[in-house]
GROMACS .gro file of C-alpha atoms in nm:
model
  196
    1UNK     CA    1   3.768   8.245   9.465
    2UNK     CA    2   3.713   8.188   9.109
    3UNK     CA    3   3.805   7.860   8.944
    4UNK     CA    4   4.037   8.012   8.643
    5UNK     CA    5   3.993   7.733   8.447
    6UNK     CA    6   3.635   7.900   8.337
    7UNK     CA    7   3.749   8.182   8.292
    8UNK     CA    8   4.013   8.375   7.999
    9UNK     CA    9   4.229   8.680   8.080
   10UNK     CA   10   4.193   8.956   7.904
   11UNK     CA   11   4.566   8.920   7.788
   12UNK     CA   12   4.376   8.530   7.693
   13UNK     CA   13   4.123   8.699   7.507
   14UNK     CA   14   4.369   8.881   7.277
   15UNK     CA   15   4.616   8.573   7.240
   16UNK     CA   16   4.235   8.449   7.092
   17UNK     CA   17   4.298   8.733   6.811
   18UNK     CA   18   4.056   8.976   6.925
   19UNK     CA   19   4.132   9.329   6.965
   20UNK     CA   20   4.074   9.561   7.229
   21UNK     CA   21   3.785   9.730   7.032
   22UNK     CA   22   3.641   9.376   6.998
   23UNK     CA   23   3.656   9.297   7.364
   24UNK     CA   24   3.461   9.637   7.446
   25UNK     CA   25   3.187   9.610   7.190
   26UNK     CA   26   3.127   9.260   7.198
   27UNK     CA   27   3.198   9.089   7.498
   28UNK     CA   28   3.164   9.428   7.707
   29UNK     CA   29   3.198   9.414   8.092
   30UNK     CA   30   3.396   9.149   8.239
   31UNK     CA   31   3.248   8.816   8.408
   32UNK     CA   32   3.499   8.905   8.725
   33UNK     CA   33   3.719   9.154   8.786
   34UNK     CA   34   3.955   9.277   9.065
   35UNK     CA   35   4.319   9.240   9.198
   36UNK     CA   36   4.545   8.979   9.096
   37UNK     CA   37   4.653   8.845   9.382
   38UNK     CA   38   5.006   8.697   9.267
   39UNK     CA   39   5.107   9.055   9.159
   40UNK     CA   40   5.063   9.406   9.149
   41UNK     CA   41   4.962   9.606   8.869
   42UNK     CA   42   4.791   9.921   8.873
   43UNK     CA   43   4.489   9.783   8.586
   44UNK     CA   44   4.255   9.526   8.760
   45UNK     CA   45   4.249   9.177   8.639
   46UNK     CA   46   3.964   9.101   8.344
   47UNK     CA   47   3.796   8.755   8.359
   48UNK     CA   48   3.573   8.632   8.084
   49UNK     CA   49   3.381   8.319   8.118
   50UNK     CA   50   3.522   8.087   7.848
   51UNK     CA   51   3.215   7.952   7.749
   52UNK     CA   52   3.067   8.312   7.674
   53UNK     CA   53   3.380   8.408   7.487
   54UNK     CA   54   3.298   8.098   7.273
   55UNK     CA   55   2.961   8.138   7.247
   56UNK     CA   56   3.028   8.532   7.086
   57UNK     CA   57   3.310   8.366   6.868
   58UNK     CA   58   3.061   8.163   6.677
   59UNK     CA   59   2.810   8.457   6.597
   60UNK     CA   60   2.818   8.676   6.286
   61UNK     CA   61   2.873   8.993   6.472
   62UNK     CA   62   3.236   8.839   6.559
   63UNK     CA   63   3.314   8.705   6.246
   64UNK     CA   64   3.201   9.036   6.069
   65UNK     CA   65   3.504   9.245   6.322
   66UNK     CA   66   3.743   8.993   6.311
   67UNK     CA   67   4.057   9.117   6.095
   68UNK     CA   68   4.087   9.028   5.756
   69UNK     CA   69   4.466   8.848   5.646
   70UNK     CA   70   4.527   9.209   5.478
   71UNK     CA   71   4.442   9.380   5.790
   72UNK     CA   72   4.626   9.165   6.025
   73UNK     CA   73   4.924   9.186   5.821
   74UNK     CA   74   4.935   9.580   5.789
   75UNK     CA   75   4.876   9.588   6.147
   76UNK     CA   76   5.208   9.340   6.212
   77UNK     CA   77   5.357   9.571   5.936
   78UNK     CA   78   5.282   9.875   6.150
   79UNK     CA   79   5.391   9.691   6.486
   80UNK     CA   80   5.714   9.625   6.345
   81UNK     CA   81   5.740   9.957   6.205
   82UNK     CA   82   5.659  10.141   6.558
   83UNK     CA   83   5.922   9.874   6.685
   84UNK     CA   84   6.190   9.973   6.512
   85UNK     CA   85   6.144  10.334   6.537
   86UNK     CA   86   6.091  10.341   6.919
   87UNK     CA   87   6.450  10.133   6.880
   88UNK     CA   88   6.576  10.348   6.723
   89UNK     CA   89   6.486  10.630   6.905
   90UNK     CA   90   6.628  10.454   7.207
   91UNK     CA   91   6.969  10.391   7.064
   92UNK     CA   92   6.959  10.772   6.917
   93UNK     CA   93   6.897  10.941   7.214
   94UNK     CA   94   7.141  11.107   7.401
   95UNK     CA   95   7.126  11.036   7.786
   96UNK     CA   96   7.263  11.337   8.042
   97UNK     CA   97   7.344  11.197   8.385
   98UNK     CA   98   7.331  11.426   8.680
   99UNK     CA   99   7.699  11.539   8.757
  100UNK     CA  100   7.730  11.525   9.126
  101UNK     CA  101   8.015  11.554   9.388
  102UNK     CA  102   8.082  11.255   9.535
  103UNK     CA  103   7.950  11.339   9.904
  104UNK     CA  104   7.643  11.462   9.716
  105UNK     CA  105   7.575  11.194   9.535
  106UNK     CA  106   7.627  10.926   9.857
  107UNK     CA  107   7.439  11.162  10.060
  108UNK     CA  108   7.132  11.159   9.778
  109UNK     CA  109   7.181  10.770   9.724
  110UNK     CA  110   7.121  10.701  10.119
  111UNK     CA  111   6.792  10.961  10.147
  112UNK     CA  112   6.663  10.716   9.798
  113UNK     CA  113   6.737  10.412   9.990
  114UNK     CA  114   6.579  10.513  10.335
  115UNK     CA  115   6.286  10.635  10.119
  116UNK     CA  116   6.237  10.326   9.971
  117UNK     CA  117   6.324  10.085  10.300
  118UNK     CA  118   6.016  10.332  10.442
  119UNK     CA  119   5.768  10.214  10.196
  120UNK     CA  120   5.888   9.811  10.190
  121UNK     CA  121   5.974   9.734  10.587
  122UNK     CA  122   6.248   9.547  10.704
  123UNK     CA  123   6.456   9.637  10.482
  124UNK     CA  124   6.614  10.003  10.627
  125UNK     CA  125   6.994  10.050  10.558
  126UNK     CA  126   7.236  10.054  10.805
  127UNK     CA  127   7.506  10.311  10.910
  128UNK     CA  128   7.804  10.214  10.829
  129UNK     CA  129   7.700   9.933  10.521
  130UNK     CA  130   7.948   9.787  10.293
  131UNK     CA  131   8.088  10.000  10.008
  132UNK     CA  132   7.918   9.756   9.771
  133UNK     CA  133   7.600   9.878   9.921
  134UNK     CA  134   7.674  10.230   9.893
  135UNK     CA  135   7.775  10.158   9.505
  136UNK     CA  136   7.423   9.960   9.471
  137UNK     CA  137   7.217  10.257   9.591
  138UNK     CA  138   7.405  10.554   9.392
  139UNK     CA  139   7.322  10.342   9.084
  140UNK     CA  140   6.980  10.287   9.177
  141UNK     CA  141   6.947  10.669   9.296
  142UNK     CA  142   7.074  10.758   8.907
  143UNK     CA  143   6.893  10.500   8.774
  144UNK     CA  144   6.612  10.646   8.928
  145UNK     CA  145   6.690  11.000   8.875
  146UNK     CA  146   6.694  10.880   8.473
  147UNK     CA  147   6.348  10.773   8.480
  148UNK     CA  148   6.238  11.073   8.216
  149UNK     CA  149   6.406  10.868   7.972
  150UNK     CA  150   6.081  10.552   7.995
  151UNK     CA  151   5.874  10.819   7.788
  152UNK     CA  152   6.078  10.703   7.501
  153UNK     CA  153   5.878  10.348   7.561
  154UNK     CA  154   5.525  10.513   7.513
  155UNK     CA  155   5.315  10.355   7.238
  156UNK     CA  156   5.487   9.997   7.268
  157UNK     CA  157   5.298   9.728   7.416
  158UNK     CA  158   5.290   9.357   7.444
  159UNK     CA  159   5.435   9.164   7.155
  160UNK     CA  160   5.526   9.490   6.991
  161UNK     CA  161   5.914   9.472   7.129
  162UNK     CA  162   5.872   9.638   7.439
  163UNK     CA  163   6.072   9.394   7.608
  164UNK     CA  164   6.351   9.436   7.365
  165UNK     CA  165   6.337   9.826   7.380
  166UNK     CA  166   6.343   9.816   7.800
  167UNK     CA  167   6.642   9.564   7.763
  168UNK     CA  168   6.832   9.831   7.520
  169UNK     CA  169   6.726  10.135   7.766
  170UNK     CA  170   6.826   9.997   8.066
  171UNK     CA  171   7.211   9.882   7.916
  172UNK     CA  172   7.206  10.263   7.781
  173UNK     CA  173   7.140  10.424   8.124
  174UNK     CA  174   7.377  10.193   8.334
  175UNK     CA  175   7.629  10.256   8.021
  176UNK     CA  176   7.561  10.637   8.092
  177UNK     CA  177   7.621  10.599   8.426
  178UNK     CA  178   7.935  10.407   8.423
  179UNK     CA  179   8.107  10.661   8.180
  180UNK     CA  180   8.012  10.925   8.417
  181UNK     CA  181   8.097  10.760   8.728
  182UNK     CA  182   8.397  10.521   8.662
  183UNK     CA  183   8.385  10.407   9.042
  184UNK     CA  184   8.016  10.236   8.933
  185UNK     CA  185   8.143  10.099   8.616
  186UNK     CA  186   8.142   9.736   8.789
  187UNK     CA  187   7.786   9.774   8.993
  188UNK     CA  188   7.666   9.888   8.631
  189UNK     CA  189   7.807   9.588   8.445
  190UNK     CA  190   7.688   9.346   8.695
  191UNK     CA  191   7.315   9.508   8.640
  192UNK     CA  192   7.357   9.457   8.239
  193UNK     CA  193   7.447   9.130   8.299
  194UNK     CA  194   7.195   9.034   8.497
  195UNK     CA  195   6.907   9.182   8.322
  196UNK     CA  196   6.965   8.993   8.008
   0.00000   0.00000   0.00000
């Protein structure tokens, strides 16, 4: 176990102002890396020792790569531009849920829902569950069967609005949905509202 008082994130390490370039060439491999523990992500956790990261922030090599006022501000300049086009990209796009016939669509919601109970035990459906369950899974199951429409995220990350941009996707597909199934409209709203 590693005390993480020591020891900055790599997430840390960038809040510090250095880029992802800087990280690589000047701090290179990390002090400990692995799992994180409270959650899963695919990327392993990056520790750096804090008192290295110090020690490399008060040699010329770091102050030589660290950006410049002009060059942070065209790159916050460019964030915000990439923002606002991914936005709008988002709000542009037109999103074409699967038409299906009722018993079609129940019958494909279940299958999701047993597929999913299979990987996360405990938690199979029952015959017979309440129609509010039934409503839950067909939006997940088109919610699911929407997921093309994440590509529209690529090339946002962090600080850059991606946050704001998955908010605005996720209110257009439930919108999507409940046009095309009125029956969902409520489960839908309910799922905006919470994800606010």
């Amino acid at each position: 176990m590693t005390d993480r008082t020591t020891y900055v994130s790599h997430a840390g390490v960038r809040r510090r102002g250095w880029t992802d370039t800087m990280v690589r060439d000047l701090l290179g491999t990390p002090d400990v890396q692995g799992r994180d523990p409270r959650r899963w992500s695919p990327a392993p956790l990056r520790l750096y020792l804090l008192a290295r990261v110090e020690t490399v922030e008060r040699t010329p090599e770091f102050a030589g790569t660290a950006l410049s006022p002009a060059r942070s501000s065209s790159a916050a300049v460019y964030a915000e531009r990439r923002r606002a086009a991914v936005l709008a990209a988002v709000r542009a796009e037109p999103i074409e849920v699967p038409r299906l016939p009722g018993p079609e669509l129940e019958r494909r919601a279940v299958r999701h829902r047993r597929l999913l109970a299979a990987r996360s035990p405990g938690t199979a459906p029952r015959e017979g569950a309440a129609a509010g369950a039934l409503a839950r899974w067909q939006v997940s199951y088109l919610r699911h069967a929407l997921g093309r429409y994440e590509a529209l995220l690529d090339g946002l990350y962090g600080e850059t609005g991606r946050g704001e941009a998955e908010r605005l996707l996720r209110r257009r597909l439930y919108e999507a949905i409940a046009t095309a199934y009125p029956a969902l409209a409520p489960e839908c709203r309910r799922r905006i509202a919470v994800e606010r």
